[in-house]
Tab-separated table of C-alpha atoms in Angstrom:
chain	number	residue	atom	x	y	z
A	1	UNK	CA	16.867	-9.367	20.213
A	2	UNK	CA	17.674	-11.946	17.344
A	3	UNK	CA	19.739	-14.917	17.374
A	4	UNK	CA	20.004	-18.456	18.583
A	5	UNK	CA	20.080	-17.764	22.532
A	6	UNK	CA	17.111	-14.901	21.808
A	7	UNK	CA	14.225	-14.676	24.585
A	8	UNK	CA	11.316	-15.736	23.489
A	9	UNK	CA	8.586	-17.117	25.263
A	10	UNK	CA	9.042	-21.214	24.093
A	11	UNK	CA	12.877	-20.716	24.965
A	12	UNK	CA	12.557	-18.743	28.155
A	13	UNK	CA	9.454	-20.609	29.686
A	14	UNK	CA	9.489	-24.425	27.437
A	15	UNK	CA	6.595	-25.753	26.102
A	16	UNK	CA	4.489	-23.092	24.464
A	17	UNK	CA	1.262	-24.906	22.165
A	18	UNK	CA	-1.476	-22.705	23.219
A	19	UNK	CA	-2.853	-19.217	21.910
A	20	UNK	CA	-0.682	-16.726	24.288
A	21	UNK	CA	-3.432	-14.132	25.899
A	22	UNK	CA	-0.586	-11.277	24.818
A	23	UNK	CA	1.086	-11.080	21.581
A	24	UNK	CA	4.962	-12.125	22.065
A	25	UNK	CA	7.877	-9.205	20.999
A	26	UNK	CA	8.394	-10.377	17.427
A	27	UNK	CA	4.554	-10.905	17.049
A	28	UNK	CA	4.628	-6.903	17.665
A	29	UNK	CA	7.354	-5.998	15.767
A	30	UNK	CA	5.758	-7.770	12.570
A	31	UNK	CA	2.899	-6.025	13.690
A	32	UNK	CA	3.927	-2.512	13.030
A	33	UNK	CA	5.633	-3.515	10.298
A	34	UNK	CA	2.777	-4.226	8.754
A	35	UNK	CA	0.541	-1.112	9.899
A	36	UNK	CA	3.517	0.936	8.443
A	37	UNK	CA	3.462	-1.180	4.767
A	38	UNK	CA	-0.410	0.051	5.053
A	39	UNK	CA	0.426	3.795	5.513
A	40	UNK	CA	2.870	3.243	3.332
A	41	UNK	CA	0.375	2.162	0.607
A	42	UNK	CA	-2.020	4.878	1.329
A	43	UNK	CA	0.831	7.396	1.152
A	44	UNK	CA	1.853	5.997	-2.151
A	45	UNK	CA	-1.422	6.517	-3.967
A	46	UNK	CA	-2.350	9.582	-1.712
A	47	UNK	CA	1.291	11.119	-3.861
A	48	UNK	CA	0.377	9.759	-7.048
A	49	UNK	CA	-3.643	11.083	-7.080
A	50	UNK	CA	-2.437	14.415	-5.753
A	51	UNK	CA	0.685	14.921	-8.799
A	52	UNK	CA	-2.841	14.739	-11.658
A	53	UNK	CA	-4.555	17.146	-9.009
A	54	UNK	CA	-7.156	14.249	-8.705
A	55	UNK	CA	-8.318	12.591	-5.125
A	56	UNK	CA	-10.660	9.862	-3.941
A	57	UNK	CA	-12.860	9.207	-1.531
A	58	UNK	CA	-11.673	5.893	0.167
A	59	UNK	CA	-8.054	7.886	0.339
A	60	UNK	CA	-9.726	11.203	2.418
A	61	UNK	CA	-11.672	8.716	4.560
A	62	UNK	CA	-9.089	7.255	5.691
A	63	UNK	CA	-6.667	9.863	6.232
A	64	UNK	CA	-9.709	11.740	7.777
A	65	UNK	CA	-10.658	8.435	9.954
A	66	UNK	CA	-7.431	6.531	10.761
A	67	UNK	CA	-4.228	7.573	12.720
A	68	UNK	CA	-0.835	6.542	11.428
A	69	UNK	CA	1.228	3.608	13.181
A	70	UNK	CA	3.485	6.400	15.409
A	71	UNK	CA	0.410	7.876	16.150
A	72	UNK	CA	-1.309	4.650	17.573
A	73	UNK	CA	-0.995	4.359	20.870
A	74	UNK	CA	0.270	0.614	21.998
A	75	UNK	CA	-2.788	-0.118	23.452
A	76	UNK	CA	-4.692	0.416	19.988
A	77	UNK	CA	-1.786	-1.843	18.532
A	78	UNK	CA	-1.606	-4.706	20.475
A	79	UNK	CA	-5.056	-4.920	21.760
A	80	UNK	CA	-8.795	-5.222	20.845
A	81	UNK	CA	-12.028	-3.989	22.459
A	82	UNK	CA	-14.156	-6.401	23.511
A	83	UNK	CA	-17.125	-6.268	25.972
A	84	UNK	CA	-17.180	-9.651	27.164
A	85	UNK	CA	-13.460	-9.606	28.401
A	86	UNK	CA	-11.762	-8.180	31.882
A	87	UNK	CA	-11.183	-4.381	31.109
A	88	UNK	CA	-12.847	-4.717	27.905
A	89	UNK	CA	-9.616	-5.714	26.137
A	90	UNK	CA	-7.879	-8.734	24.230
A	91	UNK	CA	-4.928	-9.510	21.951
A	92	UNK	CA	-5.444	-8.145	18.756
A	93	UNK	CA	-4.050	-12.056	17.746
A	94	UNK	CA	-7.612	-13.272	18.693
A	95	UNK	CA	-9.106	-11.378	16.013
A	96	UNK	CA	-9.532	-13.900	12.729
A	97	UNK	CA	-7.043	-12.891	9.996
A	98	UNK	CA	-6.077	-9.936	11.991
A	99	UNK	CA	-2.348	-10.073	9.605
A	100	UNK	CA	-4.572	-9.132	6.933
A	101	UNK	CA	-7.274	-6.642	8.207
A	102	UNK	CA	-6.780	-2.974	9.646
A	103	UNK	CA	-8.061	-2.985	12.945
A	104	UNK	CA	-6.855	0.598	14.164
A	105	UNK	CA	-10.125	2.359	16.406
A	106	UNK	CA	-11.723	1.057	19.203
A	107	UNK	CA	-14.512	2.819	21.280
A	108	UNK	CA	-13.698	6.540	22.865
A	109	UNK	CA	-12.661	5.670	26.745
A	110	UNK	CA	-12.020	1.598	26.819
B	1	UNK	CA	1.857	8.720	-17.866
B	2	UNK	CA	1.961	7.703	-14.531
B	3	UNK	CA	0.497	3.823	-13.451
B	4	UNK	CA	0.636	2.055	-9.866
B	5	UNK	CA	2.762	-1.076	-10.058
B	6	UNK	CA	0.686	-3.327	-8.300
B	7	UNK	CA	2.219	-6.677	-6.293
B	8	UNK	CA	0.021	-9.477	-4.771
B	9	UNK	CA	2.103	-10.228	-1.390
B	10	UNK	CA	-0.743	-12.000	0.746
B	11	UNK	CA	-3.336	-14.071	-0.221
B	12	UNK	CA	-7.244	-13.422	0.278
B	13	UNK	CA	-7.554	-16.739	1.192
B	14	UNK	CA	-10.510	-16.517	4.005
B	15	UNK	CA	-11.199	-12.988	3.342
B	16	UNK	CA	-14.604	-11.394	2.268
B	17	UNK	CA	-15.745	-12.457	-1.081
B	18	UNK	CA	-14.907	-8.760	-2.310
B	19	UNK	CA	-11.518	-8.742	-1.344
B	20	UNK	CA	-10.766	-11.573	-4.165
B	21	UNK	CA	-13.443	-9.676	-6.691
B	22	UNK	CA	-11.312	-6.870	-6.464
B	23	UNK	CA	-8.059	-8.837	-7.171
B	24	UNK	CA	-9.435	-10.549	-9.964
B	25	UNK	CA	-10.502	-7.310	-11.549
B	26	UNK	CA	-6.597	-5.913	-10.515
B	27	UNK	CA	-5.985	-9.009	-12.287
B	28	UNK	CA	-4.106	-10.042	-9.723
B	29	UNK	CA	-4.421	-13.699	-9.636
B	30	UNK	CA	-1.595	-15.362	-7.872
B	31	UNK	CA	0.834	-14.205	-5.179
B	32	UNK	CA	3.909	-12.402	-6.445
B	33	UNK	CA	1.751	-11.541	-9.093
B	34	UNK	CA	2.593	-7.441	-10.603
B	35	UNK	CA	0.418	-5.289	-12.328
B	36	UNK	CA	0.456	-2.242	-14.211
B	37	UNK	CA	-2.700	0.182	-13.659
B	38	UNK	CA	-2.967	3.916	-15.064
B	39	UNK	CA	-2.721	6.273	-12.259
B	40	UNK	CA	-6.787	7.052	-11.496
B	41	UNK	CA	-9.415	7.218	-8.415
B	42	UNK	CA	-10.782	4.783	-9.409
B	43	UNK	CA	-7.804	2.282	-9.378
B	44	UNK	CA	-7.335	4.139	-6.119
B	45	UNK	CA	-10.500	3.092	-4.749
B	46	UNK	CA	-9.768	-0.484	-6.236
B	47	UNK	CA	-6.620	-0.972	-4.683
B	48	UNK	CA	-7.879	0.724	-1.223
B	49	UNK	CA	-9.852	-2.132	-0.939
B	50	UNK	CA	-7.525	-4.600	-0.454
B	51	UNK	CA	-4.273	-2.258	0.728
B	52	UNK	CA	-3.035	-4.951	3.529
B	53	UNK	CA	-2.449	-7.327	0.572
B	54	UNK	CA	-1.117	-5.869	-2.242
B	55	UNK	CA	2.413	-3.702	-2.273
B	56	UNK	CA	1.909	-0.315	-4.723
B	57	UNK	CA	4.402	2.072	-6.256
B	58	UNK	CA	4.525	4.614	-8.943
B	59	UNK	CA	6.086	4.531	-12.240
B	60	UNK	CA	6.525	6.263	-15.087
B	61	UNK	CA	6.605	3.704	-17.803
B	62	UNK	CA	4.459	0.304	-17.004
B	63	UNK	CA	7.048	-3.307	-18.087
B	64	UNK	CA	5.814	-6.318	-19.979
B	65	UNK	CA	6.764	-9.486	-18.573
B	66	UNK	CA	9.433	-10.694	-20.266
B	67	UNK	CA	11.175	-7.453	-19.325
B	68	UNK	CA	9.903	-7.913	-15.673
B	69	UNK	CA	11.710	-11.552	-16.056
B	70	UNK	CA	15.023	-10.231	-17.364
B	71	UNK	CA	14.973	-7.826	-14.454
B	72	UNK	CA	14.763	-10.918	-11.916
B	73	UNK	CA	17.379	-12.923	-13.752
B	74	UNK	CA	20.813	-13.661	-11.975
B	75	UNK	CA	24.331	-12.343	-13.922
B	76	UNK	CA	25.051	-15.473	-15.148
B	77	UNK	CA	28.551	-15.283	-14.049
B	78	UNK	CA	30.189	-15.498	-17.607
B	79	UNK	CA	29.964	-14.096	-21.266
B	80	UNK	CA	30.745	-16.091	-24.611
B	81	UNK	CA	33.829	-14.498	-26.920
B	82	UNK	CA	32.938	-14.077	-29.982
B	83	UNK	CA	34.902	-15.239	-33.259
B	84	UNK	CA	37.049	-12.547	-34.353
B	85	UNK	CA	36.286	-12.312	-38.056
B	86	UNK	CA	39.252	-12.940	-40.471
């Protein structure tokens, strides 16, 4: 998976300057690594609030709202609703600053 | 007393206007950046704001930042013998 002779898509297919329509393996991989550092923050202060017996709102809401990284399905991972596409679904890479935002739900059935 | 130790790890560069409000009152200013905050909803509902950017942990006992620097310095490799006194 890592190394010099790995295969990624510029080694295995050559040039590669252009927004891929899917997000490559270690594109993914960072992905749920970052979905997991946000549970993991959530977790964190979820742990903390609940040792003073205290809670807050944004931390039920989203534990209410928003399913953990193993409980994502890939689709919801990797991809994006949108209605103008084929299927109704792109790379979650065409979103802007999707590294930075958490883009977990999509609409029931597409 | 318990406080969230607070670290900056990605910018808000390009993010909502809020995003960086909320860092500056975090005081949170530069990447790398740590913070200590009493543990409180309302530094829960600060830091839920901007939870993709910031890396949080509980501790007991909030450091200053010199003792935050000696923690990051290297062993230096070596110690100095001191004069035995005659």
């Amino acid at each position: 998976m890592f190394g010099p002779f790995r295969a990624t898509n510029p080694l295995s297919g050559g040039l590669l300057w252009k927004v891929p329509w899917r997000l490559s393996r270690m594109q993914k991989l960072r992905q749920r690594e970052r979905l997991r550092a946000v549970d993991n923050v959530v977790a964190t202060i979820d742990r903390a609030l609940a040792k003073q017996g205290e809670t807050a709102k944004a931390i039920e809401r989203w534990k209410n709202e928003m399913p953990a990284e193993p409980e994502m399905l890939p689709k919801d991972k990797y991809t994006i609703f949108d209605r103008k596409e084929k299927k109704y679904r792109k790379g979650i890479h065409k979103l802007p600053k999707w590294t930075r935002l958490s883009q977990r739900l999509n609409p029931p059935g597409f | 007393m318990a406080f969230f130790k607070i670290t900056l790890l990605r910018s808000a560069i390009g993010l909502p206007r809020k995003s960086s409000g909320v860092l500056q009152a975090l005081g949170l200013r530069k990447r790398m950046r740590t913070v200590y905050h009493p543990v409180s909803p309302q530094v829960a509902g600060q830091i839920m704001r901007v939870k993709e950017l910031v890396d949080v942990s509980e501790v007991e006992e909030p450091l200053s930042k010199p003792e935050m620097r000696q923690l990051r310095k290297p062993d230096p490799g070596f110690y100095i013998e001191s004069a035995i006194s005659r």
